[in-house]
């Protein structure tokens, strides 16, 4: 008799967020606190500004990132994690531990 296996829809949703290219790295940068677009862009040079804009918009729609607009002169836009977004930190900490254990011998490429 074969057992029926199903995937938890909430886990599936979490993997769709964290598994989407660049999202984990963007969240990692935002863990430092309120951050400007240019800081995120500089921290992830392989990520185009157009893609960064799209990912930030998606993360904002999901309730993970908050976009802040300072209407002074000049107008300044920054981003920060919401409470939901900050809740991802322990997950990323575990991924760091896992990566350090299993990829310890790999040296990052120099460009």
PDB file of C-alpha atoms in Angstrom:
ATOM      1  CA  UNK A   1       0.000   0.000   0.000  1.00  0.00           C
ATOM      2  CA  UNK A   2       1.475   3.332  -1.081  1.00  0.00           C
ATOM      3  CA  UNK A   3       1.410   6.248   1.341  1.00  0.00           C
ATOM      4  CA  UNK A   4       0.060   9.549   0.081  1.00  0.00           C
ATOM      5  CA  UNK A   5       2.563  12.335   0.520  1.00  0.00           C
ATOM      6  CA  UNK A   6       1.632  15.972   0.319  1.00  0.00           C
ATOM      7  CA  UNK A   7       3.567  19.169   0.708  1.00  0.00           C
ATOM      8  CA  UNK A   8       2.462  21.772   3.222  1.00  0.00           C
ATOM      9  CA  UNK A   9       1.131  24.774   1.246  1.00  0.00           C
ATOM     10  CA  UNK A  10       2.705  27.198   3.736  1.00  0.00           C
ATOM     11  CA  UNK A  11       6.130  25.588   3.305  1.00  0.00           C
ATOM     12  CA  UNK A  12       5.669  25.722  -0.446  1.00  0.00           C
ATOM     13  CA  UNK A  13       4.886  29.456  -0.230  1.00  0.00           C
ATOM     14  CA  UNK A  14       7.985  30.066   1.934  1.00  0.00           C
ATOM     15  CA  UNK A  15      10.192  28.284  -0.611  1.00  0.00           C
ATOM     16  CA  UNK A  16       8.667  30.310  -3.435  1.00  0.00           C
ATOM     17  CA  UNK A  17       9.775  33.456  -1.618  1.00  0.00           C
ATOM     18  CA  UNK A  18      13.228  32.346  -0.464  1.00  0.00           C
ATOM     19  CA  UNK A  19      13.931  30.175  -3.491  1.00  0.00           C
ATOM     20  CA  UNK A  20      13.382  32.973  -5.979  1.00  0.00           C
ATOM     21  CA  UNK A  21      16.696  34.195  -7.318  1.00  0.00           C
ATOM     22  CA  UNK A  22      18.098  37.219  -5.456  1.00  0.00           C
ATOM     23  CA  UNK A  23      15.436  37.355  -2.707  1.00  0.00           C
ATOM     24  CA  UNK A  24      17.622  35.733  -0.045  1.00  0.00           C
ATOM     25  CA  UNK A  25      20.522  38.056  -0.816  1.00  0.00           C
ATOM     26  CA  UNK A  26      18.312  41.148  -0.816  1.00  0.00           C
ATOM     27  CA  UNK A  27      16.868  40.150   2.551  1.00  0.00           C
ATOM     28  CA  UNK A  28      20.398  39.483   3.832  1.00  0.00           C
ATOM     29  CA  UNK A  29      21.414  43.056   2.968  1.00  0.00           C
ATOM     30  CA  UNK A  30      18.249  44.499   4.505  1.00  0.00           C
ATOM     31  CA  UNK A  31      18.980  42.731   7.794  1.00  0.00           C
ATOM     32  CA  UNK A  32      21.465  45.551   8.521  1.00  0.00           C
ATOM     33  CA  UNK A  33      18.488  47.911   8.839  1.00  0.00           C
ATOM     34  CA  UNK A  34      16.947  50.708   6.789  1.00  0.00           C
ATOM     35  CA  UNK A  35      18.878  50.789   3.538  1.00  0.00           C
ATOM     36  CA  UNK A  36      18.917  52.754   0.291  1.00  0.00           C
ATOM     37  CA  UNK A  37      18.531  51.155  -3.128  1.00  0.00           C
ATOM     38  CA  UNK A  38      22.124  52.016  -4.049  1.00  0.00           C
ATOM     39  CA  UNK A  39      23.472  50.178  -0.989  1.00  0.00           C
ATOM     40  CA  UNK A  40      21.577  47.032  -1.909  1.00  0.00           C
ATOM     41  CA  UNK A  41      22.695  47.370  -5.525  1.00  0.00           C
ATOM     42  CA  UNK A  42      26.357  47.778  -4.501  1.00  0.00           C
ATOM     43  CA  UNK A  43      26.200  44.774  -2.178  1.00  0.00           C
ATOM     44  CA  UNK A  44      24.912  42.510  -4.987  1.00  0.00           C
ATOM     45  CA  UNK A  45      26.749  43.727  -8.117  1.00  0.00           C
ATOM     46  CA  UNK A  46      25.519  40.833 -10.314  1.00  0.00           C
ATOM     47  CA  UNK A  47      21.921  41.993  -9.777  1.00  0.00           C
ATOM     48  CA  UNK A  48      20.712  44.570 -12.295  1.00  0.00           C
ATOM     49  CA  UNK A  49      18.900  47.655 -11.027  1.00  0.00           C
ATOM     50  CA  UNK A  50      15.851  46.683 -13.039  1.00  0.00           C
ATOM     51  CA  UNK A  51      15.691  43.240 -11.422  1.00  0.00           C
ATOM     52  CA  UNK A  52      16.364  44.720  -7.973  1.00  0.00           C
ATOM     53  CA  UNK A  53      13.431  47.095  -8.449  1.00  0.00           C
ATOM     54  CA  UNK A  54      11.182  44.217  -9.475  1.00  0.00           C
ATOM     55  CA  UNK A  55      12.250  42.020  -6.532  1.00  0.00           C
ATOM     56  CA  UNK A  56      11.820  44.849  -4.009  1.00  0.00           C
ATOM     57  CA  UNK A  57       8.328  45.507  -5.373  1.00  0.00           C
ATOM     58  CA  UNK A  58       7.438  41.795  -5.070  1.00  0.00           C
ATOM     59  CA  UNK A  59       8.841  41.571  -1.534  1.00  0.00           C
ATOM     60  CA  UNK A  60       6.871  44.694  -0.620  1.00  0.00           C
ATOM     61  CA  UNK A  61       3.656  43.171  -2.006  1.00  0.00           C
ATOM     62  CA  UNK A  62       4.303  40.031   0.078  1.00  0.00           C
ATOM     63  CA  UNK A  63       4.672  42.110   3.244  1.00  0.00           C
ATOM     64  CA  UNK A  64       8.372  41.312   3.721  1.00  0.00           C
ATOM     65  CA  UNK A  65       9.843  44.701   2.774  1.00  0.00           C
ATOM     66  CA  UNK A  66       8.600  48.189   3.500  1.00  0.00           C
ATOM     67  CA  UNK A  67       9.358  51.095   1.147  1.00  0.00           C
ATOM     68  CA  UNK A  68       9.921  54.387   2.948  1.00  0.00           C
ATOM     69  CA  UNK A  69       9.757  57.758   1.193  1.00  0.00           C
ATOM     70  CA  UNK A  70      11.254  60.839   2.859  1.00  0.00           C
ATOM     71  CA  UNK A  71       9.599  63.755   1.108  1.00  0.00           C
ATOM     72  CA  UNK A  72      12.313  66.255   2.032  1.00  0.00           C
ATOM     73  CA  UNK A  73      14.544  67.756  -0.599  1.00  0.00           C
ATOM     74  CA  UNK A  74      15.773  65.748  -2.349  1.00  0.00           C
ATOM     75  CA  UNK A  75      13.244  62.936  -2.008  1.00  0.00           C
ATOM     76  CA  UNK A  76      14.936  59.887  -0.471  1.00  0.00           C
ATOM     77  CA  UNK A  77      13.648  56.329  -0.784  1.00  0.00           C
ATOM     78  CA  UNK A  78      14.824  53.581   1.523  1.00  0.00           C
ATOM     79  CA  UNK A  79      13.787  50.043   2.333  1.00  0.00           C
ATOM     80  CA  UNK A  80      13.573  48.009   5.509  1.00  0.00           C
ATOM     81  CA  UNK A  81      12.306  44.624   6.545  1.00  0.00           C
ATOM     82  CA  UNK A  82       8.902  44.342   8.157  1.00  0.00           C
ATOM     83  CA  UNK A  83       8.371  42.204  11.236  1.00  0.00           C
ATOM     84  CA  UNK A  84       7.607  39.322   8.869  1.00  0.00           C
ATOM     85  CA  UNK A  85      10.825  39.978   6.945  1.00  0.00           C
ATOM     86  CA  UNK A  86      12.930  40.130  10.112  1.00  0.00           C
ATOM     87  CA  UNK A  87      11.501  36.724  11.019  1.00  0.00           C
ATOM     88  CA  UNK A  88      13.561  35.259   8.156  1.00  0.00           C
ATOM     89  CA  UNK A  89      16.851  35.990   9.973  1.00  0.00           C
ATOM     90  CA  UNK A  90      17.035  32.658  11.875  1.00  0.00           C
ATOM     91  CA  UNK A  91      16.482  30.812   8.601  1.00  0.00           C
ATOM     92  CA  UNK A  92      19.311  32.694   6.895  1.00  0.00           C
ATOM     93  CA  UNK A  93      21.538  32.110   9.937  1.00  0.00           C
ATOM     94  CA  UNK A  94      20.980  28.357   9.552  1.00  0.00           C
ATOM     95  CA  UNK A  95      21.652  28.529   5.806  1.00  0.00           C
ATOM     96  CA  UNK A  96      24.943  30.316   6.619  1.00  0.00           C
ATOM     97  CA  UNK A  97      25.900  27.545   9.057  1.00  0.00           C
ATOM     98  CA  UNK A  98      25.003  24.868   6.522  1.00  0.00           C
ATOM     99  CA  UNK A  99      26.925  26.610   3.715  1.00  0.00           C
ATOM    100  CA  UNK A 100      29.993  27.143   5.909  1.00  0.00           C
ATOM    101  CA  UNK A 101      30.005  23.473   6.861  1.00  0.00           C
ATOM    102  CA  UNK A 102      29.517  22.006   3.395  1.00  0.00           C
ATOM    103  CA  UNK A 103      31.211  24.633   1.220  1.00  0.00           C
ATOM    104  CA  UNK A 104      34.068  25.530   3.567  1.00  0.00           C
ATOM    105  CA  UNK A 105      36.784  24.592   1.067  1.00  0.00           C
ATOM    106  CA  UNK A 106      35.433  26.694  -1.788  1.00  0.00           C
ATOM    107  CA  UNK A 107      37.069  30.025  -2.490  1.00  0.00           C
ATOM    108  CA  UNK A 108      34.888  32.821  -3.889  1.00  0.00           C
ATOM    109  CA  UNK A 109      35.676  33.845  -7.468  1.00  0.00           C
ATOM    110  CA  UNK A 110      37.521  37.122  -7.932  1.00  0.00           C
ATOM    111  CA  UNK A 111      36.283  39.434 -10.642  1.00  0.00           C
TER     112      UNK A 111
END
